[in-house]
Amino acid sequence: MNSRLKWRPRLTDGTAPVLVVLAVLLVALAFAGPAYSEPAGYLALLKRAAPLVILAIGQYLVIVSGGFDLSVGSLVTAEVVIAARLINGDDGNTVWVVALLLGFGVLVGLVNGLITTRLLVPSFIVTLGMLLVLDGAVFLWTGGAPRGALSESFRVPGRGSLEIPVLGQVPWSVLILLVVLVGAVLFMRGGTGRTLIAVGDNENAVRLAGGRVDRLRLLAFVSSGLLAALAAILLAGFAGVSAQVGRGLEFRAITAVVLGGVLLGGGRGSVVAAAAGALSLEALFSLLKLVGVSGALESAVQGVIIIAAVAYAAHGAGLRQKLRIRKPAPALP
Amino acid sequence: MSEVVARLDGITKSFLGVPVLRGVDLELRAGEVHALMGENGAGKSTLLKVLAGVHRPDSGRILLGGNEVSFATPRDAQAAGIAIIHQELNLLPHRTVAENVFLGREPVRRGQVDRRAMVAETRRLLDWLGEDGIDPEAGVVRLPVAQRQVVEIVKALSADARVLAMDEPTAALADHEVELLYDLVARLRDRGMAILYVSHRMREVFDLSQRITVLKDGAFVTCSPTEELTSDQLVRHMVGRPLDALYPERPTEPGEVRISLRDAGNDRVRDLTFDVRAGEIVGLAGLQGSGRSAIARAIWGVEPFTAGVLERDGEPVRIPNPRTAVRKGIGYVTEDRKGEGLALRQSVRDNALLVRRAALRGQAARRASDLAALLKSVNVVAQGPHQEVRYLSGGNQQKVVLGKWLAVRPNVLIVDEPTRGIDVGAKQAVYQLLRDLAADGMAILMISSELPELIGMSDRILVMHEGAIAGALPAGASEEAVMGLATGHGIGEVA
């Protein structure tokens, strides 16, 4: 059985539909706009989507283990505001500030995770509280308008490109995204990743199998915080400083994950599909812009998608079960 | 002969071209308990659902009191006087008994729900059943499972049911509650109800039913009065072959001591002193709540011992949590397969590897070919290693649980109700597997509330009573001896 070597979309994981959706959107883009007549257009799309895809990967880790992370949007804002203030336009500050930003992301994830696992507060509430705390702190600190400025070197990962033979100019953010995605796929395929999904499915069974459920959950929150910090760095480089930069990103990431067929409540779904969900969402917004739909409609569209995706998942599960009834089961090889 | 209330005539039903029922006949008579037997997948549930209006038969007729009927929805069946008591009870826990009984059919008076009439009618039905101990105004959440079942039955009665179909009604009950249910079923029968009773438990069927119908692979095998069948014949009908040796031979000489308790105890159990040796199966008997499972959970670090000594291979050890137990080579097949044993949405493969990944990360990586060999050794029947375990039968799920432990090669295995809810063919496979493991040197502690199985499998039996060991019995002890010790009177033969 070599299926462990190949990733293949599986109906039972709910991964197949999102790939179809993504393919349709990408083809539609080619028809809708001249910018997508060559690879550069798609590369630009990937670059725009990179922060959201990275956030979605972090969100996936939390959701699949049975939680939610609503704090990532305001964490992104906080990170960007902190970066501008501390760097203050000086290239010499870039390196230590990046390290500090990543550390701050880990810290927020750690607090989220510890309160969820030790104090047994549902993660929905913990991270909602964290969202408000971070929002308030940013407002208090900036008084509404962020101060300081980013350095040129800080903005390179978000908007710079690397000259790669054959491929030409490849954005740094796309390369970073690839590294994160490959890392996440390898992690999810390994024993710890599989156990993380099992935690979302039945944490009792994992605990009684000798697993450290709390540590695994903590790991998910910390990863989500760290990835949010990374997304913030890319986003700041790409879009610059504002106190609204992260607004609503938590729901966008959750929408992406759900669109990827990941079960809310945990226990089912693939990280590739979650990433594809994020990319689909970004592609959809690009398409809507191209055909002239108002940007104001984005959140409405997102609302419809999240409801439809969950409804499809619920309905689909029933349908799949019906199809399974008494199929003859041959013995295992 | 009493009146035929309901008759199913040549019922067939297929799903996606796979026949599940192939021309089944069934006659339900007033004042008779009719048992429906068959292995898992024989079509019992589907037949029940046809009767209940959940599925429409492809062909065949349903006759009620001689008239042909057809049900478009479960509501139609209910209106026609057919009630089904499902394994999982459908009650709203935070409403009262009376509110549950009249759920969706509340009597109305002047635009308001007539609570007084509801309570009065519920009380009348409870009295009629001889269950006047239940308060119609009590919240269901506070009732024990057995009484909730009574509420379900009253609900059926209040809808004027004449046919009552019960799907494994004892599966969720403790031993003493089972007796109460027996009484209740007998009373319903004596009051003229036609009862269809689905169960895996041989003893129940022989105690309760007047007639037995056996299905196999969706086909009708036989229907005969209970008194004309022996349990051997019944098993043969169900399995289609004789089960001459349900329990394998006990060949082995026990080896060295693997687990040893000296005056061990905690809040639930006390003064436990016994050994389990390599190669032997030690049975733990006792009534529900006697501390059988508490011993397993204490050894395994879920609720650790607070007194006495636990020795592992002769060394005193402390096992404060399951992770330590796993790392010390102890496996534990819990009683609650779905709640504690499996992650149901995960694949066969992920479940089989769960313990290895969760507790022993980095140790002894197993290749895919090893996994295939492992699943083969426990004989799991599935579409492939990627099938989700929730789609497997109970027996195959249990084999996956066993495989999950064998994957880490423990040398002590605790099994709690290893054959609960699985059919007789799968039971035999589990027995053989456990015996083979013992022959290879595994020390096995087996807990079971099915006495024939415990006696058939164990090399020694320890009987628990109120948290302590009431006595030890040798292999092949009688059920009376075990029950005598378990209930606290009668000393039985002492080993």
GROMACS .gro file of N, CA, C and O in nm, chain B residues 70-125:
model
  224
  403SER      N    1  -4.957   0.073   0.411
  403SER     CA    2  -4.825   0.115   0.367
  403SER      C    3  -4.794   0.247   0.436
  403SER      O    4  -4.879   0.335   0.450
  404PHE      N    5  -4.674   0.254   0.489
  404PHE     CA    6  -4.634   0.370   0.567
  404PHE      C    7  -4.543   0.460   0.486
  404PHE      O    8  -4.440   0.417   0.437
  405ALA      N    9  -4.581   0.586   0.472
  405ALA     CA   10  -4.492   0.679   0.402
  405ALA      C   11  -4.389   0.737   0.497
  405ALA      O   12  -4.277   0.768   0.457
  406THR      N   13  -4.425   0.749   0.623
  406THR     CA   14  -4.334   0.809   0.721
  406THR      C   15  -4.348   0.734   0.854
  406THR      O   16  -4.445   0.662   0.875
  407PRO      N   17  -4.250   0.750   0.942
  407PRO     CA   18  -4.260   0.689   1.074
  407PRO      C   19  -4.387   0.732   1.148
  407PRO      O   20  -4.442   0.656   1.225
  408ARG      N   21  -4.434   0.852   1.118
  408ARG     CA   22  -4.555   0.900   1.184
  408ARG      C   23  -4.676   0.814   1.149
  408ARG      O   24  -4.761   0.788   1.234
  409ASP      N   25  -4.681   0.772   1.023
  409ASP     CA   26  -4.791   0.684   0.981
  409ASP      C   27  -4.791   0.555   1.062
  409ASP      O   28  -4.895   0.507   1.106
  410ALA      N   29  -4.670   0.498   1.077
  410ALA     CA   30  -4.658   0.373   1.150
  410ALA      C   31  -4.702   0.391   1.294
  410ALA      O   32  -4.772   0.309   1.352
  411GLN      N   33  -4.662   0.504   1.349
  411GLN     CA   34  -4.698   0.534   1.487
  411GLN      C   35  -4.850   0.545   1.501
  411GLN      O   36  -4.909   0.489   1.592
  412ALA      N   37  -4.909   0.615   1.406
  412ALA     CA   38  -5.055   0.633   1.410
  412ALA      C   39  -5.125   0.499   1.398
  412ALA      O   40  -5.235   0.480   1.451
  413ALA      N   41  -5.063   0.404   1.329
  413ALA     CA   42  -5.125   0.274   1.310
  413ALA      C   43  -5.100   0.183   1.430
  413ALA      O   44  -5.143   0.069   1.431
  414GLY      N   45  -5.029   0.234   1.531
  414GLY     CA   46  -5.013   0.156   1.654
  414GLY      C   47  -4.883   0.079   1.664
  414GLY      O   48  -4.874  -0.019   1.736
  415ILE      N   49  -4.782   0.122   1.589
  415ILE     CA   50  -4.653   0.054   1.598
  415ILE      C   51  -4.553   0.148   1.664
  415ILE      O   52  -4.536   0.262   1.622
  416ALA      N   53  -4.492   0.100   1.770
  416ALA     CA   54  -4.395   0.184   1.841
  416ALA      C   55  -4.261   0.114   1.845
  416ALA      O   56  -4.254  -0.008   1.860
  417ILE      N   57  -4.157   0.192   1.828
  417ILE     CA   58  -4.023   0.134   1.831
  417ILE      C   59  -3.946   0.195   1.947
  417ILE      O   60  -3.947   0.317   1.964
  418ILE      N   61  -3.884   0.111   2.027
  418ILE     CA   62  -3.795   0.161   2.132
  418ILE      C   63  -3.653   0.139   2.081
  418ILE      O   64  -3.606   0.026   2.072
  419HIS      N   65  -3.588   0.249   2.046
  419HIS     CA   66  -3.454   0.236   1.989
  419HIS      C   67  -3.351   0.217   2.099
  419HIS      O   68  -3.375   0.246   2.215
  420GLN      N   69  -3.233   0.170   2.056
  420GLN     CA   70  -3.123   0.154   2.151
  420GLN      C   71  -3.090   0.285   2.220
  420GLN      O   72  -3.073   0.292   2.340
  421GLU      N   73  -3.078   0.390   2.139
  421GLU     CA   74  -3.056   0.520   2.198
  421GLU      C   75  -3.192   0.581   2.227
  421GLU      O   76  -3.276   0.588   2.138
  422LEU      N   77  -3.211   0.622   2.349
  422LEU     CA   78  -3.342   0.674   2.386
  422LEU      C   79  -3.359   0.815   2.331
  422LEU      O   80  -3.264   0.892   2.325
  423ASN      N   81  -3.482   0.845   2.289
  423ASN     CA   82  -3.510   0.977   2.232
  423ASN      C   83  -3.591   1.060   2.328
  423ASN      O   84  -3.708   1.085   2.306
  424LEU      N   85  -3.530   1.100   2.438
  424LEU     CA   86  -3.602   1.180   2.536
  424LEU      C   87  -3.533   1.314   2.552
  424LEU      O   88  -3.412   1.326   2.531
  425LEU      N   89  -3.611   1.415   2.590
  425LEU     CA   90  -3.552   1.544   2.621
  425LEU      C   91  -3.520   1.545   2.770
  425LEU      O   92  -3.611   1.543   2.852
  426PRO      N   93  -3.394   1.547   2.804
  426PRO     CA   94  -3.356   1.525   2.944
  426PRO      C   95  -3.407   1.633   3.039
  426PRO      O   96  -3.432   1.605   3.154
  427HIS      N   97  -3.424   1.754   2.989
  427HIS     CA   98  -3.460   1.861   3.082
  427HIS      C   99  -3.610   1.887   3.090
  427HIS      O  100  -3.655   1.984   3.148
  428ARG      N  101  -3.687   1.797   3.030
  428ARG     CA  102  -3.831   1.809   3.047
  428ARG      C  103  -3.880   1.698   3.139
  428ARG      O  104  -3.810   1.603   3.166
  429THR      N  105  -4.003   1.712   3.183
  429THR     CA  106  -4.055   1.612   3.277
  429THR      C  107  -4.097   1.486   3.201
  429THR      O  108  -4.108   1.484   3.079
  430VAL      N  109  -4.125   1.383   3.280
  430VAL     CA  110  -4.172   1.256   3.224
  430VAL      C  111  -4.297   1.280   3.140
  430VAL      O  112  -4.305   1.239   3.024
  431ALA      N  113  -4.396   1.350   3.197
  431ALA     CA  114  -4.522   1.371   3.126
  431ALA      C  115  -4.500   1.451   2.998
  431ALA      O  116  -4.559   1.421   2.894
  432GLU      N  117  -4.415   1.552   3.004
  432GLU     CA  118  -4.389   1.633   2.884
  432GLU      C  119  -4.327   1.549   2.774
  432GLU      O  120  -4.355   1.566   2.656
  433ASN      N  121  -4.240   1.456   2.814
  433ASN     CA  122  -4.179   1.369   2.715
  433ASN      C  123  -4.280   1.273   2.655
  433ASN      O  124  -4.279   1.249   2.535
  434VAL      N  125  -4.367   1.220   2.741
  434VAL     CA  126  -4.465   1.124   2.693
  434VAL      C  127  -4.554   1.189   2.586
  434VAL      O  128  -4.588   1.128   2.486
  435PHE      N  129  -4.591   1.314   2.607
  435PHE     CA  130  -4.682   1.380   2.514
  435PHE      C  131  -4.612   1.475   2.417
  435PHE      O  132  -4.676   1.561   2.358
  436LEU      N  133  -4.483   1.457   2.402
  436LEU     CA  134  -4.407   1.546   2.316
  436LEU      C  135  -4.467   1.552   2.176
  436LEU      O  136  -4.482   1.449   2.110
  437GLY      N  137  -4.504   1.671   2.131
  437GLY     CA  138  -4.559   1.687   1.996
  437GLY      C  139  -4.706   1.650   1.986
  437GLY      O  140  -4.767   1.668   1.882
  438ARG      N  141  -4.766   1.596   2.095
  438ARG     CA  142  -4.909   1.562   2.092
  438ARG      C  143  -4.975   1.614   2.218
  438ARG      O  144  -5.064   1.550   2.273
  439GLU      N  145  -4.930   1.728   2.268
  439GLU     CA  146  -4.978   1.778   2.396
  439GLU      C  147  -5.128   1.803   2.389
  439GLU      O  148  -5.177   1.862   2.292
  440PRO      N  149  -5.201   1.759   2.490
  440PRO     CA  150  -5.345   1.789   2.493
  440PRO      C  151  -5.364   1.940   2.514
  440PRO      O  152  -5.291   2.002   2.591
  441VAL      N  153  -5.460   1.995   2.442
  441VAL     CA  154  -5.479   2.140   2.448
  441VAL      C  155  -5.617   2.170   2.504
  441VAL      O  156  -5.716   2.103   2.473
  442ARG      N  157  -5.621   2.267   2.590
  442ARG     CA  158  -5.750   2.310   2.644
  442ARG      C  159  -5.751   2.461   2.646
  442ARG      O  160  -5.661   2.523   2.700
  443ARG      N  161  -5.846   2.520   2.581
  443ARG     CA  162  -5.857   2.666   2.569
  443ARG      C  163  -5.725   2.729   2.523
  443ARG      O  164  -5.675   2.823   2.583
  444GLY      N  165  -5.667   2.668   2.421
  444GLY     CA  166  -5.546   2.727   2.363
  444GLY      C  167  -5.420   2.708   2.444
  444GLY      O  168  -5.313   2.753   2.404
  445GLN      N  169  -5.433   2.641   2.558
  445GLN     CA  170  -5.315   2.619   2.642
  445GLN      C  171  -5.290   2.469   2.654
  445GLN      O  172  -5.382   2.389   2.645
  446VAL      N  173  -5.163   2.436   2.678
  446VAL     CA  174  -5.134   2.295   2.703
  446VAL      C  175  -5.199   2.256   2.836
  446VAL      O  176  -5.184   2.325   2.936
  447ASP      N  177  -5.274   2.147   2.832
  447ASP     CA  178  -5.344   2.103   2.951
  447ASP      C  179  -5.253   2.013   3.033
  447ASP      O  180  -5.252   1.892   3.019
  448ARG      N  181  -5.175   2.076   3.119
  448ARG     CA  182  -5.074   2.001   3.195
  448ARG      C  183  -5.140   1.899   3.287
  448ARG      O  184  -5.087   1.789   3.305
  449ARG      N  185  -5.252   1.936   3.342
  449ARG     CA  186  -5.314   1.846   3.439
  449ARG      C  187  -5.354   1.714   3.370
  449ARG      O  188  -5.329   1.606   3.421
  450ALA      N  189  -5.415   1.726   3.251
  450ALA     CA  190  -5.457   1.606   3.178
  450ALA      C  191  -5.336   1.522   3.140
  450ALA      O  192  -5.337   1.399   3.147
  451MET      N  193  -5.226   1.591   3.101
  451MET     CA  194  -5.104   1.523   3.061
  451MET      C  195  -5.050   1.440   3.176
  451MET      O  196  -5.017   1.322   3.162
  452VAL      N  197  -5.042   1.503   3.293
  452VAL     CA  198  -4.986   1.435   3.410
  452VAL      C  199  -5.077   1.320   3.452
  452VAL      O  200  -5.030   1.209   3.482
  453ALA      N  201  -5.209   1.345   3.448
  453ALA     CA  202  -5.303   1.242   3.491
  453ALA      C  203  -5.294   1.120   3.401
  453ALA      O  204  -5.288   1.006   3.449
  454GLU      N  205  -5.291   1.143   3.271
  454GLU     CA  206  -5.285   1.031   3.177
  454GLU      C  207  -5.153   0.956   3.191
  454GLU      O  208  -5.149   0.833   3.186
  455THR      N  209  -5.043   1.030   3.210
  455THR     CA  210  -4.913   0.964   3.229
  455THR      C  211  -4.915   0.878   3.354
  455THR      O  212  -4.868   0.764   3.355
  456ARG      N  213  -4.976   0.935   3.460
  456ARG     CA  214  -4.981   0.859   3.585
  456ARG      C  215  -5.064   0.733   3.567
  456ARG      O  216  -5.028   0.626   3.614
  457ARG      N  217  -5.176   0.745   3.494
  457ARG     CA  218  -5.262   0.629   3.472
  457ARG      C  219  -5.182   0.518   3.402
  457ARG      O  220  -5.186   0.402   3.442
  458LEU      N  221  -5.106   0.557   3.299
  458LEU     CA  222  -5.031   0.457   3.223
  458LEU      C  223  -4.920   0.396   3.308
  458LEU      O  224  -4.895   0.276   3.303
   0.00000   0.00000   0.00000
